[in-house]
Amino acid sequence: MLSEKITHYRLMNNMSVMDLSRETGLSTTRLKRIEHNKHVHLPPDTIKTIADGLGVSVHSLLETENNANNPANLDSVWTDIVKEAMDSHVTKEEFKRFLEAKKRETDHHD
């Protein structure tokens, strides 16, 4: 449920409702009502504002439990990292070489 996910991510980020209010520009009263599921329908722009304030994707807030438990779905942070690499014109080969070098470095220190 959306309200539970908002609360979950807020707590994972060690944020109070006041902190999230500052990040989003939404009132603490409105955020509390959202977290207590008192809003039947939230406009997409409000969901986006909250997601941005929490530092997560809209998809992370809206995905269903079935999708969240599916190992085929990537964590939203990993998805964002891959998108950033793509936007930076890093090729798949360059990304693989980086990962291989990092693994060798880690193995060498063990």
Coordinates of N, CA and C in Angstrom, one line a residue:
M1 N 0.8 -1.2 0.0 CA 0.0 0.0 0.0 C 0.9 1.3 0.0
L2 N 0.5 2.2 -0.8 CA 1.3 3.5 -0.9 C 1.6 4.1 0.4
S3 N 0.6 4.3 1.3 CA 0.9 5.0 2.5 C 1.9 4.2 3.4
E4 N 1.9 2.9 3.4 CA 2.9 2.1 4.1 C 4.3 2.3 3.5
K5 N 4.4 2.4 2.2 CA 5.7 2.5 1.5 C 6.3 3.9 1.8
I6 N 5.4 4.9 1.8 CA 5.9 6.2 2.2 C 6.5 6.2 3.6
T7 N 5.8 5.7 4.5 CA 6.2 5.6 5.9 C 7.5 4.8 6.0
H8 N 7.6 3.7 5.3 CA 8.7 2.8 5.3 C 10.0 3.5 4.8
Y9 N 9.9 4.2 3.6 CA 11.0 4.9 3.1 C 11.4 6.1 3.9
R10 N 10.4 6.7 4.5 CA 10.7 7.9 5.4 C 11.6 7.4 6.6
L11 N 11.1 6.3 7.2 CA 11.8 5.8 8.4 C 13.2 5.2 8.0
M12 N 13.3 4.6 6.8 CA 14.6 4.1 6.3 C 15.6 5.2 6.1
N13 N 15.1 6.4 5.8 CA 16.0 7.6 5.6 C 16.1 8.3 6.9
N14 N 15.7 7.8 8.0 CA 15.7 8.5 9.3 C 15.2 9.9 9.2
M15 N 14.0 10.0 8.6 CA 13.4 11.3 8.4 C 12.1 11.3 9.3
S16 N 11.9 12.5 9.9 CA 10.6 12.7 10.6 C 9.6 13.2 9.5
V17 N 8.4 13.3 9.9 CA 7.4 13.9 9.0 C 7.8 15.4 8.7
M18 N 8.3 16.0 9.7 CA 8.7 17.4 9.5 C 9.9 17.5 8.5
D19 N 10.8 16.6 8.5 CA 11.9 16.5 7.5 C 11.3 16.3 6.1
L20 N 10.4 15.4 6.0 CA 9.8 15.2 4.7 C 9.0 16.4 4.2
S21 N 8.4 17.0 5.1 CA 7.6 18.3 4.8 C 8.6 19.3 4.2
R22 N 9.8 19.5 4.9 CA 10.7 20.4 4.4 C 11.2 20.1 3.0
E23 N 11.4 18.8 2.8 CA 12.0 18.3 1.5 C 10.9 18.5 0.3
T24 N 9.7 18.3 0.7 CA 8.6 18.3 -0.4 C 7.8 19.5 -0.5
G25 N 7.8 20.3 0.6 CA 6.9 21.5 0.6 C 5.5 21.2 0.9
L26 N 5.2 19.9 1.2 CA 3.9 19.6 1.6 C 3.7 19.7 3.2
S27 N 2.6 20.1 3.6 CA 2.4 20.3 5.1 C 2.5 19.0 5.8
T28 N 2.9 19.1 7.1 CA 3.0 17.9 7.9 C 1.6 17.3 8.1
T29 N 0.6 18.1 8.2 CA -0.8 17.6 8.3 C -1.1 16.7 7.1
R30 N -0.8 17.2 5.9 CA -1.1 16.5 4.7 C -0.3 15.2 4.7
L31 N 0.9 15.2 5.0 CA 1.8 14.0 5.0 C 1.3 13.0 6.0
K32 N 0.9 13.5 7.2 CA 0.4 12.5 8.2 C -0.9 11.9 7.7
R33 N -1.8 12.7 7.0 CA -3.0 12.1 6.5 C -2.7 11.1 5.4
I34 N -1.7 11.4 4.6 CA -1.3 10.4 3.5 C -0.8 9.2 4.1
E35 N 0.1 9.3 5.1 CA 0.7 8.1 5.8 C -0.4 7.3 6.5
H36 N -1.4 7.9 7.0 CA -2.5 7.2 7.7 C -3.6 6.8 6.7
N37 N -3.3 6.9 5.4 CA -4.2 6.5 4.4 C -5.6 7.2 4.4
K38 N -5.5 8.5 4.7 CA -6.7 9.3 4.8 C -7.0 10.0 3.4
H39 N -6.0 9.9 2.5 CA -6.2 10.4 1.1 C -6.6 9.2 0.2
V40 N -7.8 9.3 -0.3 CA -8.2 8.2 -1.2 C -7.4 8.2 -2.5
H41 N -7.2 9.3 -3.1 CA -6.5 9.5 -4.3 C -5.4 10.6 -4.2
L42 N -4.2 10.2 -4.6 CA -3.2 11.3 -4.7 C -2.8 11.6 -6.1
P43 N -2.8 12.8 -6.5 CA -2.4 13.2 -7.8 C -1.0 12.7 -8.2
P44 N -0.7 12.4 -9.4 CA 0.6 11.9 -9.8 C 1.7 12.8 -9.4
D45 N 1.5 14.2 -9.5 CA 2.5 15.1 -9.2 C 2.9 15.1 -7.7
T46 N 1.9 14.8 -6.8 CA 2.1 14.7 -5.4 C 3.0 13.5 -5.1
I47 N 2.6 12.4 -5.8 CA 3.4 11.1 -5.6 C 4.8 11.4 -6.0
K48 N 5.0 12.0 -7.1 CA 6.4 12.4 -7.6 C 7.1 13.2 -6.6
T49 N 6.5 14.2 -6.1 CA 7.1 15.1 -5.1 C 7.5 14.4 -3.9
I50 N 6.7 13.4 -3.4 CA 7.0 12.6 -2.2 C 8.2 11.7 -2.5
A51 N 8.1 11.1 -3.7 CA 9.2 10.2 -4.1 C 10.6 10.9 -4.1
D52 N 10.5 12.1 -4.7 CA 11.7 12.9 -4.8 C 12.2 13.3 -3.4
G53 N 11.3 13.6 -2.5 CA 11.7 14.0 -1.2 C 12.3 12.8 -0.4
L54 N 11.9 11.6 -0.8 CA 12.4 10.4 -0.1 C 13.6 9.9 -0.8
G55 N 13.9 10.4 -2.0 CA 15.1 9.9 -2.7 C 14.9 8.6 -3.4
V56 N 13.6 8.3 -3.7 CA 13.3 7.0 -4.4 C 12.5 7.3 -5.6
S57 N 12.4 6.3 -6.4 CA 11.6 6.4 -7.7 C 10.1 6.3 -7.4
V58 N 9.3 6.9 -8.3 CA 7.9 6.7 -8.2 C 7.5 5.2 -8.3
H59 N 8.3 4.5 -9.1 CA 8.0 3.1 -9.3 C 8.2 2.4 -7.9
S60 N 9.2 2.7 -7.1 CA 9.4 2.1 -5.8 C 8.2 2.3 -4.9
L61 N 7.5 3.4 -5.0 CA 6.4 3.7 -4.2 C 5.1 3.0 -4.7
L62 N 5.1 2.8 -6.0 CA 3.8 2.2 -6.6 C 3.9 0.7 -6.8
E63 N 5.1 0.1 -6.9 CA 5.1 -1.3 -7.2 C 4.4 -2.1 -6.2
T64 N 3.8 -3.2 -6.6 CA 3.0 -4.1 -5.8 C 3.9 -5.0 -5.0
E65 N 3.4 -5.6 -4.0 CA 4.2 -6.6 -3.2 C 4.7 -7.8 -4.1
N66 N 3.8 -8.2 -5.0 CA 4.2 -9.3 -5.9 C 5.4 -8.9 -6.7
N67 N 5.4 -7.7 -7.3 CA 6.6 -7.2 -8.0 C 7.8 -6.9 -7.1
A68 N 7.6 -6.5 -5.9 CA 8.7 -6.2 -5.0 C 9.4 -7.4 -4.6
N69 N 8.7 -8.6 -4.5 CA 9.3 -9.8 -4.1 C 9.8 -10.6 -5.3
N70 N 9.7 -10.1 -6.5 CA 10.2 -10.8 -7.7 C 11.6 -10.5 -7.9
P71 N 12.5 -11.5 -7.8 CA 13.9 -11.3 -7.9 C 14.3 -10.7 -9.3
A72 N 13.5 -10.8 -10.3 CA 13.8 -10.3 -11.6 C 13.7 -8.8 -11.6
N73 N 13.1 -8.2 -10.6 CA 13.0 -6.7 -10.5 C 14.2 -6.2 -9.7
L74 N 14.9 -5.2 -10.3 CA 16.0 -4.5 -9.7 C 15.6 -3.5 -8.6
D75 N 16.4 -3.4 -7.6 CA 16.2 -2.4 -6.6 C 16.3 -1.0 -7.3
S76 N 15.5 -0.1 -6.9 CA 15.4 1.2 -7.6 C 16.8 1.9 -7.6
V77 N 17.6 1.8 -6.6 CA 18.9 2.4 -6.6 C 19.8 1.9 -7.7
W78 N 19.8 0.6 -7.8 CA 20.6 -0.1 -8.9 C 20.1 0.4 -10.3
T79 N 18.8 0.5 -10.4 CA 18.2 1.0 -11.7 C 18.7 2.4 -12.0
D80 N 18.7 3.2 -10.9 CA 19.2 4.6 -11.1 C 20.6 4.7 -11.5
I81 N 21.4 3.8 -10.9 CA 22.9 3.7 -11.2 C 23.1 3.4 -12.6
V82 N 22.4 2.3 -13.1 CA 22.5 1.9 -14.5 C 22.1 3.0 -15.4
K83 N 21.0 3.7 -15.1 CA 20.5 4.8 -15.9 C 21.6 5.9 -16.0
E84 N 22.2 6.2 -14.8 CA 23.2 7.3 -14.8 C 24.4 6.9 -15.6
A85 N 24.8 5.6 -15.6 CA 25.9 5.2 -16.4 C 25.6 5.3 -17.9
M86 N 24.3 5.0 -18.2 CA 23.9 5.1 -19.6 C 23.9 6.5 -20.1
D87 N 23.4 7.4 -19.2 CA 23.3 8.8 -19.5 C 24.7 9.4 -19.6
S88 N 25.7 8.8 -19.0 CA 27.1 9.3 -19.0 C 27.8 8.7 -20.2
H89 N 27.1 7.9 -21.0 CA 27.7 7.3 -22.2 C 28.7 6.2 -21.9
V90 N 28.6 5.6 -20.7 CA 29.5 4.5 -20.3 C 28.9 3.3 -21.1
T91 N 29.8 2.6 -21.8 CA 29.4 1.4 -22.5 C 29.3 0.2 -21.6
K92 N 28.6 -0.8 -22.0 CA 28.4 -2.0 -21.3 C 29.8 -2.6 -21.0
E93 N 30.6 -2.6 -22.0 CA 32.0 -3.2 -21.8 C 32.8 -2.4 -20.8
E94 N 32.7 -1.1 -20.8 CA 33.4 -0.3 -19.8 C 32.9 -0.6 -18.4
F95 N 31.6 -0.7 -18.3 CA 31.0 -1.0 -17.0 C 31.4 -2.4 -16.5
K96 N 31.4 -3.4 -17.4 CA 31.9 -4.7 -17.0 C 33.3 -4.7 -16.6
R97 N 34.2 -4.0 -17.3 CA 35.6 -3.9 -17.0 C 35.8 -3.2 -15.6
F98 N 35.0 -2.2 -15.3 CA 35.0 -1.6 -14.0 C 34.7 -2.6 -12.9
L99 N 33.6 -3.3 -13.1 CA 33.2 -4.3 -12.1 C 34.2 -5.4 -11.9
E100 N 34.8 -5.9 -13.0 CA 35.9 -6.9 -12.9 C 37.1 -6.4 -12.2
A101 N 37.5 -5.1 -12.4 CA 38.6 -4.5 -11.7 C 38.3 -4.4 -10.3
K102 N 37.1 -4.0 -9.9 CA 36.7 -3.8 -8.5 C 36.7 -5.2 -7.8
K103 N 36.3 -6.2 -8.5 CA 36.3 -7.5 -7.9 C 37.7 -8.0 -7.7
R104 N 38.6 -7.8 -8.7 CA 40.0 -8.2 -8.5 C 40.6 -7.4 -7.3
E105 N 40.3 -6.1 -7.2 CA 40.8 -5.3 -6.1 C 40.3 -5.9 -4.8
T106 N 39.1 -6.2 -4.7 CA 38.5 -6.8 -3.5 C 39.1 -8.1 -3.1
D107 N 39.2 -9.0 -4.2 CA 39.8 -10.3 -3.9 C 41.3 -10.2 -3.5
H108 N 42.0 -9.2 -4.0 CA 43.4 -9.0 -3.7 C 43.6 -8.6 -2.2
H109 N 42.6 -7.9 -1.7 CA 42.7 -7.4 -0.3 C 42.3 -8.4 0.7
D110 N 41.6 -9.5 0.2 CA 41.1 -10.5 1.2 C 42.2 -11.5 1.5

